[in-house]
Amino acid sequence: MKDVSNAQAQRAAPLKTPTRLTEEATPDIAAALTTLLANVFALYLKTRNFHWHMSGPCLRDYHLLLDDQSEQIFATTDRIAVRARKIGGTTLHSPVRSQSCSAFSIAMRTS
């Protein structure tokens, strides 16, 4: 029983990562990273959308280019999210939160 309560306490405790950031600066930087994460994720979705809907005589070249670019963009999202968590911030946990934090407009189509 002691192990269970210890595990629960560790899960609820904030991350203790050594940093030179002041306690006052950390929430602002974490919020900026969350906004950046939302923007990069929106760019990833838009790039994938172009990748999926590409047509024309240069289809193969553009398809490969956008595929490579979207993979690089997606890899960046992980680095940003990890950095935000390391300084005690939160990450995007839902599409609604992602859209509300992003500077981009992501049109939701129902048809």
mmCIF file of N, CA and C in Angstrom:
data_model
loop_
_atom_site.group_PDB
_atom_site.id
_atom_site.type_symbol
_atom_site.label_atom_id
_atom_site.label_comp_id
_atom_site.label_asym_id
_atom_site.label_seq_id
_atom_site.Cartn_x
_atom_site.Cartn_y
_atom_site.Cartn_z
ATOM 1 N N MET A 1 0.819 -1.189 0.000
ATOM 2 C CA MET A 1 0.000 0.000 0.000
ATOM 3 C C MET A 1 0.865 1.255 0.000
ATOM 4 N N LYS A 2 2.016 1.146 0.670
ATOM 5 C CA LYS A 2 2.927 2.285 0.730
ATOM 6 C C LYS A 2 3.449 2.634 -0.665
ATOM 7 N N ASP A 3 3.729 1.605 -1.474
ATOM 8 C CA ASP A 3 4.224 1.831 -2.831
ATOM 9 C C ASP A 3 3.193 2.559 -3.687
ATOM 10 N N VAL A 4 1.917 2.222 -3.517
ATOM 11 C CA VAL A 4 0.852 2.860 -4.290
ATOM 12 C C VAL A 4 0.742 4.331 -3.925
ATOM 13 N N SER A 5 0.747 4.654 -2.637
ATOM 14 C CA SER A 5 0.633 6.060 -2.237
ATOM 15 C C SER A 5 1.871 6.844 -2.638
ATOM 16 N N ASN A 6 3.039 6.209 -2.611
ATOM 17 C CA ASN A 6 4.269 6.870 -3.047
ATOM 18 C C ASN A 6 4.216 7.162 -4.544
ATOM 19 N N ALA A 7 3.726 6.212 -5.326
ATOM 20 C CA ALA A 7 3.607 6.412 -6.775
ATOM 21 C C ALA A 7 2.614 7.521 -7.090
ATOM 22 N N GLN A 8 1.510 7.570 -6.356
ATOM 23 C CA GLN A 8 0.518 8.629 -6.571
ATOM 24 C C GLN A 8 1.094 9.995 -6.224
ATOM 25 N N ALA A 9 1.869 10.079 -5.167
ATOM 26 C CA ALA A 9 2.488 11.347 -4.775
ATOM 27 C C ALA A 9 3.486 11.809 -5.823
ATOM 28 N N GLN A 10 4.262 10.886 -6.367
ATOM 29 C CA GLN A 10 5.228 11.249 -7.401
ATOM 30 C C GLN A 10 4.535 11.716 -8.672
ATOM 31 N N ARG A 11 3.418 11.085 -9.020
ATOM 32 C CA ARG A 11 2.686 11.468 -10.219
ATOM 33 C C ARG A 11 2.097 12.863 -10.078
ATOM 34 N N ALA A 12 1.657 13.224 -8.879
ATOM 35 C CA ALA A 12 1.028 14.523 -8.645
ATOM 36 C C ALA A 12 2.048 15.638 -8.452
ATOM 37 N N ALA A 13 3.290 15.293 -8.130
ATOM 38 C CA ALA A 13 4.313 16.307 -7.859
ATOM 39 C C ALA A 13 4.751 16.988 -9.148
ATOM 40 N N PRO A 14 5.060 18.290 -9.084
ATOM 41 C CA PRO A 14 5.552 18.982 -10.273
ATOM 42 C C PRO A 14 6.929 18.457 -10.664
ATOM 43 N N LEU A 15 7.260 18.605 -11.934
ATOM 44 C CA LEU A 15 8.568 18.166 -12.402
ATOM 45 C C LEU A 15 9.645 19.049 -11.796
ATOM 46 N N LYS A 16 10.716 18.435 -11.338
ATOM 47 C CA LYS A 16 11.835 19.176 -10.765
ATOM 48 C C LYS A 16 13.002 19.078 -11.740
ATOM 49 N N THR A 17 13.095 20.007 -12.638
ATOM 50 C CA THR A 17 14.159 20.026 -13.620
ATOM 51 C C THR A 17 15.054 21.219 -13.337
ATOM 52 N N PRO A 18 16.362 20.997 -13.211
ATOM 53 C CA PRO A 18 17.249 22.136 -12.970
ATOM 54 C C PRO A 18 17.167 23.141 -14.119
ATOM 55 N N THR A 19 17.064 24.403 -13.781
ATOM 56 C CA THR A 19 16.957 25.444 -14.795
ATOM 57 C C THR A 19 17.471 26.763 -14.244
ATOM 58 N N ARG A 20 17.904 27.639 -15.126
ATOM 59 C CA ARG A 20 18.311 28.982 -14.720
ATOM 60 C C ARG A 20 17.180 29.980 -14.897
ATOM 61 N N LEU A 21 16.021 29.505 -15.307
ATOM 62 C CA LEU A 21 14.872 30.388 -15.463
ATOM 63 C C LEU A 21 14.329 30.765 -14.094
ATOM 64 N N THR A 22 13.872 31.993 -13.972
ATOM 65 C CA THR A 22 13.254 32.402 -12.713
ATOM 66 C C THR A 22 11.847 31.825 -12.636
ATOM 67 N N GLU A 23 11.326 31.720 -11.431
ATOM 68 C CA GLU A 23 9.968 31.197 -11.269
ATOM 69 C C GLU A 23 8.944 32.096 -11.947
ATOM 70 N N GLU A 24 9.239 33.394 -12.028
ATOM 71 C CA GLU A 24 8.315 34.331 -12.673
ATOM 72 C C GLU A 24 8.321 34.170 -14.191
ATOM 73 N N ALA A 25 9.471 33.830 -14.759
ATOM 74 C CA ALA A 25 9.596 33.720 -16.218
ATOM 75 C C ALA A 25 9.061 32.396 -16.754
ATOM 76 N N THR A 26 9.109 31.366 -15.949
ATOM 77 C CA THR A 26 8.740 30.031 -16.415
ATOM 78 C C THR A 26 7.323 29.945 -16.987
ATOM 79 N N PRO A 27 6.283 30.481 -16.327
ATOM 80 C CA PRO A 27 4.934 30.387 -16.913
ATOM 81 C C PRO A 27 4.808 31.113 -18.253
ATOM 82 N N ASP A 28 5.487 32.256 -18.393
ATOM 83 C CA ASP A 28 5.432 32.993 -19.662
ATOM 84 C C ASP A 28 6.112 32.212 -20.783
ATOM 85 N N ILE A 29 7.246 31.627 -20.478
ATOM 86 C CA ILE A 29 7.970 30.848 -21.486
ATOM 87 C C ILE A 29 7.195 29.580 -21.833
ATOM 88 N N ALA A 30 6.624 28.935 -20.829
ATOM 89 C CA ALA A 30 5.817 27.731 -21.080
ATOM 90 C C ALA A 30 4.609 28.066 -21.948
ATOM 91 N N ALA A 31 3.967 29.205 -21.690
ATOM 92 C CA ALA A 31 2.816 29.617 -22.508
ATOM 93 C C ALA A 31 3.248 29.903 -23.946
ATOM 94 N N ALA A 32 4.408 30.536 -24.107
ATOM 95 C CA ALA A 32 4.917 30.814 -25.457
ATOM 96 C C ALA A 32 5.240 29.512 -26.188
ATOM 97 N N LEU A 33 5.794 28.544 -25.476
ATOM 98 C CA LEU A 33 6.082 27.246 -26.092
ATOM 99 C C LEU A 33 4.800 26.518 -26.488
ATOM 100 N N THR A 34 3.762 26.642 -25.675
ATOM 101 C CA THR A 34 2.475 26.020 -26.010
ATOM 102 C C THR A 34 1.887 26.648 -27.267
ATOM 103 N N THR A 35 1.979 27.973 -27.375
ATOM 104 C CA THR A 35 1.507 28.656 -28.584
ATOM 105 C C THR A 35 2.320 28.220 -29.798
ATOM 106 N N LEU A 36 3.639 28.160 -29.630
ATOM 107 C CA LEU A 36 4.499 27.704 -30.718
ATOM 108 C C LEU A 36 4.151 26.273 -31.119
ATOM 109 N N LEU A 37 3.928 25.417 -30.136
ATOM 110 C CA LEU A 37 3.550 24.033 -30.414
ATOM 111 C C LEU A 37 2.249 23.966 -31.208
ATOM 112 N N ALA A 38 1.266 24.757 -30.816
ATOM 113 C CA ALA A 38 -0.015 24.773 -31.537
ATOM 114 C C ALA A 38 0.179 25.258 -32.971
ATOM 115 N N ASN A 39 1.011 26.276 -33.163
ATOM 116 C CA ASN A 39 1.265 26.796 -34.509
ATOM 117 C C ASN A 39 1.991 25.773 -35.378
ATOM 118 N N VAL A 40 2.988 25.119 -34.813
ATOM 119 C CA VAL A 40 3.737 24.118 -35.578
ATOM 120 C C VAL A 40 2.843 22.924 -35.909
ATOM 121 N N PHE A 41 1.992 22.525 -34.970
ATOM 122 C CA PHE A 41 1.085 21.412 -35.243
ATOM 123 C C PHE A 41 0.075 21.784 -36.329
ATOM 124 N N ALA A 42 -0.415 23.024 -36.308
ATOM 125 C CA ALA A 42 -1.330 23.481 -37.365
ATOM 126 C C ALA A 42 -0.620 23.480 -38.717
ATOM 127 N N LEU A 43 0.642 23.906 -38.735
ATOM 128 C CA LEU A 43 1.421 23.880 -39.976
ATOM 129 C C LEU A 43 1.597 22.445 -40.466
ATOM 130 N N TYR A 44 1.828 21.523 -39.540
ATOM 131 C CA TYR A 44 1.935 20.108 -39.903
ATOM 132 C C TYR A 44 0.646 19.623 -40.566
ATOM 133 N N LEU A 45 -0.498 19.927 -39.951
ATOM 134 C CA LEU A 45 -1.781 19.487 -40.513
ATOM 135 C C LEU A 45 -2.033 20.098 -41.885
ATOM 136 N N LYS A 46 -1.715 21.365 -42.042
ATOM 137 C CA LYS A 46 -1.913 22.017 -43.340
ATOM 138 C C LYS A 46 -0.982 21.423 -44.401
ATOM 139 N N THR A 47 0.258 21.128 -44.011
ATOM 140 C CA THR A 47 1.206 20.527 -44.950
ATOM 141 C C THR A 47 0.740 19.135 -45.370
ATOM 142 N N ARG A 48 0.259 18.334 -44.401
ATOM 143 C CA ARG A 48 -0.261 17.007 -44.737
ATOM 144 C C ARG A 48 -1.480 17.111 -45.656
ATOM 145 N N ASN A 49 -2.313 18.099 -45.403
ATOM 146 C CA ASN A 49 -3.496 18.290 -46.236
ATOM 147 C C ASN A 49 -3.094 18.577 -47.685
ATOM 148 N N PHE A 50 -2.114 19.461 -47.878
ATOM 149 C CA PHE A 50 -1.632 19.720 -49.240
ATOM 150 C C PHE A 50 -1.040 18.445 -49.839
ATOM 151 N N HIS A 51 -0.304 17.690 -49.045
ATOM 152 C CA HIS A 51 0.299 16.437 -49.485
ATOM 153 C C HIS A 51 -0.770 15.465 -49.986
ATOM 154 N N TRP A 52 -1.867 15.348 -49.254
ATOM 155 C CA TRP A 52 -2.929 14.414 -49.618
ATOM 156 C C TRP A 52 -3.735 14.866 -50.827
ATOM 157 N N HIS A 53 -3.800 16.162 -51.077
ATOM 158 C CA HIS A 53 -4.653 16.685 -52.142
ATOM 159 C C HIS A 53 -3.873 17.228 -53.337
ATOM 160 N N MET A 54 -2.618 16.875 -53.457
ATOM 161 C CA MET A 54 -1.783 17.335 -54.557
ATOM 162 C C MET A 54 -2.180 16.609 -55.841
ATOM 163 N N SER A 55 -2.171 17.341 -56.944
ATOM 164 C CA SER A 55 -2.435 16.728 -58.249
ATOM 165 C C SER A 55 -1.675 17.512 -59.305
ATOM 166 N N GLY A 56 -1.622 16.969 -60.489
ATOM 167 C CA GLY A 56 -0.978 17.664 -61.588
ATOM 168 C C GLY A 56 0.253 16.940 -62.093
ATOM 169 N N PRO A 57 0.937 17.552 -63.074
ATOM 170 C CA PRO A 57 2.068 16.890 -63.721
ATOM 171 C C PRO A 57 3.272 16.675 -62.793
ATOM 172 N N CYS A 58 3.405 17.467 -61.763
ATOM 173 C CA CYS A 58 4.538 17.334 -60.833
ATOM 174 C C CYS A 58 4.127 16.631 -59.544
ATOM 175 N N LEU A 59 3.065 15.847 -59.606
ATOM 176 C CA LEU A 59 2.504 15.204 -58.416
ATOM 177 C C LEU A 59 3.560 14.470 -57.596
ATOM 178 N N ARG A 60 4.325 13.620 -58.235
ATOM 179 C CA ARG A 60 5.282 12.799 -57.494
ATOM 180 C C ARG A 60 6.301 13.659 -56.762
ATOM 181 N N ASP A 61 6.871 14.641 -57.439
ATOM 182 C CA ASP A 61 7.888 15.493 -56.816
ATOM 183 C C ASP A 61 7.321 16.279 -55.637
ATOM 184 N N TYR A 62 6.164 16.892 -55.841
ATOM 185 C CA TYR A 62 5.542 17.658 -54.755
ATOM 186 C C TYR A 62 5.093 16.746 -53.618
ATOM 187 N N HIS A 63 4.592 15.576 -53.976
ATOM 188 C CA HIS A 63 4.139 14.616 -52.969
ATOM 189 C C HIS A 63 5.308 14.219 -52.059
ATOM 190 N N LEU A 64 6.447 13.909 -52.657
ATOM 191 C CA LEU A 64 7.631 13.536 -51.878
ATOM 192 C C LEU A 64 8.154 14.712 -51.054
ATOM 193 N N LEU A 65 8.163 15.896 -51.652
ATOM 194 C CA LEU A 65 8.626 17.091 -50.946
ATOM 195 C C LEU A 65 7.766 17.372 -49.717
ATOM 196 N N LEU A 66 6.444 17.368 -49.903
ATOM 197 C CA LEU A 66 5.539 17.659 -48.794
ATOM 198 C C LEU A 66 5.547 16.550 -47.746
ATOM 199 N N ASP A 67 5.761 15.312 -48.175
ATOM 200 C CA ASP A 67 5.860 14.208 -47.230
ATOM 201 C C ASP A 67 7.081 14.394 -46.334
ATOM 202 N N ASP A 68 8.215 14.705 -46.932
ATOM 203 C CA ASP A 68 9.442 14.931 -46.171
ATOM 204 C C ASP A 68 9.298 16.141 -45.242
ATOM 205 N N GLN A 69 8.737 17.209 -45.768
ATOM 206 C CA GLN A 69 8.564 18.418 -44.972
ATOM 207 C C GLN A 69 7.634 18.166 -43.785
ATOM 208 N N SER A 70 6.540 17.458 -44.010
ATOM 209 C CA SER A 70 5.601 17.209 -42.912
ATOM 210 C C SER A 70 6.231 16.330 -41.833
ATOM 211 N N GLU A 71 7.073 15.383 -42.209
ATOM 212 C CA GLU A 71 7.762 14.555 -41.218
ATOM 213 C C GLU A 71 8.705 15.397 -40.363
ATOM 214 N N GLN A 72 9.412 16.330 -40.986
ATOM 215 C CA GLN A 72 10.314 17.208 -40.242
ATOM 216 C C GLN A 72 9.540 18.131 -39.301
ATOM 217 N N ILE A 73 8.423 18.644 -39.771
ATOM 218 C CA ILE A 73 7.595 19.523 -38.937
ATOM 219 C C ILE A 73 7.059 18.743 -37.744
ATOM 220 N N PHE A 74 6.577 17.525 -37.981
ATOM 221 C CA PHE A 74 6.034 16.720 -36.888
ATOM 222 C C PHE A 74 7.107 16.394 -35.851
ATOM 223 N N ALA A 75 8.328 16.109 -36.297
ATOM 224 C CA ALA A 75 9.425 15.833 -35.363
ATOM 225 C C ALA A 75 9.698 17.043 -34.471
ATOM 226 N N THR A 76 9.511 18.231 -35.006
ATOM 227 C CA THR A 76 9.714 19.452 -34.231
ATOM 228 C C THR A 76 8.692 19.572 -33.110
ATOM 229 N N THR A 77 7.468 19.095 -33.338
ATOM 230 C CA THR A 77 6.441 19.209 -32.296
ATOM 231 C C THR A 77 6.859 18.468 -31.032
ATOM 232 N N ASP A 78 7.502 17.336 -31.174
ATOM 233 C CA ASP A 78 7.923 16.579 -30.000
ATOM 234 C C ASP A 78 8.973 17.347 -29.208
ATOM 235 N N ARG A 79 9.926 17.944 -29.887
ATOM 236 C CA ARG A 79 10.971 18.697 -29.185
ATOM 237 C C ARG A 79 10.395 19.880 -28.422
ATOM 238 N N ILE A 80 9.428 20.564 -29.029
ATOM 239 C CA ILE A 80 8.802 21.713 -28.366
ATOM 240 C C ILE A 80 8.006 21.250 -27.145
ATOM 241 N N ALA A 81 7.232 20.183 -27.303
ATOM 242 C CA ALA A 81 6.415 19.675 -26.189
ATOM 243 C C ALA A 81 7.286 19.196 -25.030
ATOM 244 N N VAL A 82 8.360 18.507 -25.330
ATOM 245 C CA VAL A 82 9.264 18.034 -24.280
ATOM 246 C C VAL A 82 9.877 19.215 -23.538
ATOM 247 N N ARG A 83 10.278 20.238 -24.257
ATOM 248 C CA ARG A 83 10.862 21.421 -23.616
ATOM 249 C C ARG A 83 9.838 22.099 -22.709
ATOM 250 N N ALA A 84 8.607 22.217 -23.168
ATOM 251 C CA ALA A 84 7.558 22.836 -22.340
ATOM 252 C C ALA A 84 7.343 22.039 -21.060
ATOM 253 N N ARG A 85 7.324 20.722 -21.159
ATOM 254 C CA ARG A 85 7.144 19.881 -19.970
ATOM 255 C C ARG A 85 8.337 19.976 -19.029
ATOM 256 N N LYS A 86 9.538 20.073 -19.581
ATOM 257 C CA LYS A 86 10.734 20.141 -18.740
ATOM 258 C C LYS A 86 10.743 21.372 -17.845
ATOM 259 N N ILE A 87 10.146 22.452 -18.305
ATOM 260 C CA ILE A 87 10.140 23.661 -17.474
ATOM 261 C C ILE A 87 8.865 23.778 -16.652
ATOM 262 N N GLY A 88 8.033 22.739 -16.677
ATOM 263 C CA GLY A 88 6.849 22.717 -15.829
ATOM 264 C C GLY A 88 5.563 23.135 -16.500
ATOM 265 N N GLY A 89 5.586 23.344 -17.803
ATOM 266 C CA GLY A 89 4.377 23.728 -18.528
ATOM 267 C C GLY A 89 3.546 22.518 -18.910
ATOM 268 N N THR A 90 2.453 22.777 -19.588
ATOM 269 C CA THR A 90 1.606 21.697 -20.083
ATOM 270 C C THR A 90 1.719 21.644 -21.599
ATOM 271 N N THR A 91 1.237 20.571 -22.157
ATOM 272 C CA THR A 91 1.239 20.433 -23.609
ATOM 273 C C THR A 91 -0.201 20.458 -24.103
ATOM 274 N N LEU A 92 -0.354 20.388 -25.391
ATOM 275 C CA LEU A 92 -1.688 20.351 -25.988
ATOM 276 C C LEU A 92 -2.290 18.983 -25.716
ATOM 277 N N HIS A 93 -3.494 18.959 -25.183
ATOM 278 C CA HIS A 93 -4.106 17.682 -24.843
ATOM 279 C C HIS A 93 -5.421 17.434 -25.560
ATOM 280 N N SER A 94 -5.797 18.347 -26.466
ATOM 281 C CA SER A 94 -7.014 18.127 -27.247
ATOM 282 C C SER A 94 -6.966 18.994 -28.500
ATOM 283 N N PRO A 95 -7.708 18.617 -29.531
ATOM 284 C CA PRO A 95 -7.770 19.449 -30.737
ATOM 285 C C PRO A 95 -8.328 20.847 -30.459
ATOM 286 N N VAL A 96 -9.276 20.939 -29.541
ATOM 287 C CA VAL A 96 -9.861 22.244 -29.212
ATOM 288 C C VAL A 96 -8.806 23.143 -28.583
ATOM 289 N N ARG A 97 -8.013 22.585 -27.669
ATOM 290 C CA ARG A 97 -6.942 23.373 -27.034
ATOM 291 C C ARG A 97 -5.909 23.784 -28.072
ATOM 292 N N SER A 98 -5.575 22.891 -28.965
ATOM 293 C CA SER A 98 -4.615 23.204 -30.020
ATOM 294 C C SER A 98 -5.114 24.353 -30.883
ATOM 295 N N GLN A 99 -6.375 24.302 -31.265
ATOM 296 C CA GLN A 99 -6.936 25.350 -32.114
ATOM 297 C C GLN A 99 -7.028 26.677 -31.366
ATOM 298 N N SER A 100 -7.357 26.640 -30.086
ATOM 299 C CA SER A 100 -7.491 27.888 -29.332
ATOM 300 C C SER A 100 -6.140 28.547 -29.074
ATOM 301 N N CYS A 101 -5.064 27.770 -29.051
ATOM 302 C CA CYS A 101 -3.728 28.322 -28.807
ATOM 303 C C CYS A 101 -3.031 28.761 -30.088
ATOM 304 N N SER A 102 -3.493 28.302 -31.227
ATOM 305 C CA SER A 102 -2.817 28.564 -32.493
ATOM 306 C C SER A 102 -3.196 29.913 -33.082
ATOM 307 N N ALA A 103 -2.239 30.517 -33.757
ATOM 308 C CA ALA A 103 -2.497 31.763 -34.473
ATOM 309 C C ALA A 103 -3.130 31.490 -35.835
ATOM 310 N N PHE A 104 -3.111 30.224 -36.266
ATOM 311 C CA PHE A 104 -3.677 29.838 -37.548
ATOM 312 C C PHE A 104 -5.146 29.488 -37.399
ATOM 313 N N SER A 105 -5.881 29.691 -38.454
ATOM 314 C CA SER A 105 -7.277 29.267 -38.482
ATOM 315 C C SER A 105 -7.328 27.903 -39.151
ATOM 316 N N ILE A 106 -7.867 26.939 -38.441
ATOM 317 C CA ILE A 106 -8.013 25.597 -38.995
ATOM 318 C C ILE A 106 -9.492 25.383 -39.244
ATOM 319 N N ALA A 107 -9.871 25.423 -40.501
ATOM 320 C CA ALA A 107 -11.285 25.274 -40.854
ATOM 321 C C ALA A 107 -11.727 23.843 -40.608
ATOM 322 N N MET A 108 -12.822 23.701 -39.916
ATOM 323 C CA MET A 108 -13.406 22.391 -39.668
ATOM 324 C C MET A 108 -14.540 22.182 -40.655
ATOM 325 N N ARG A 109 -14.353 21.251 -41.586
ATOM 326 C CA ARG A 109 -15.383 20.980 -42.585
ATOM 327 C C ARG A 109 -16.217 19.798 -42.135
ATOM 328 N N THR A 110 -17.499 19.919 -42.336
ATOM 329 C CA THR A 110 -18.393 18.823 -41.964
ATOM 330 C C THR A 110 -18.790 17.979 -43.160
ATOM 331 N N SER A 111 -18.442 18.414 -44.351
ATOM 332 C CA SER A 111 -18.817 17.636 -45.537
ATOM 333 C C SER A 111 -17.608 17.058 -46.215
#
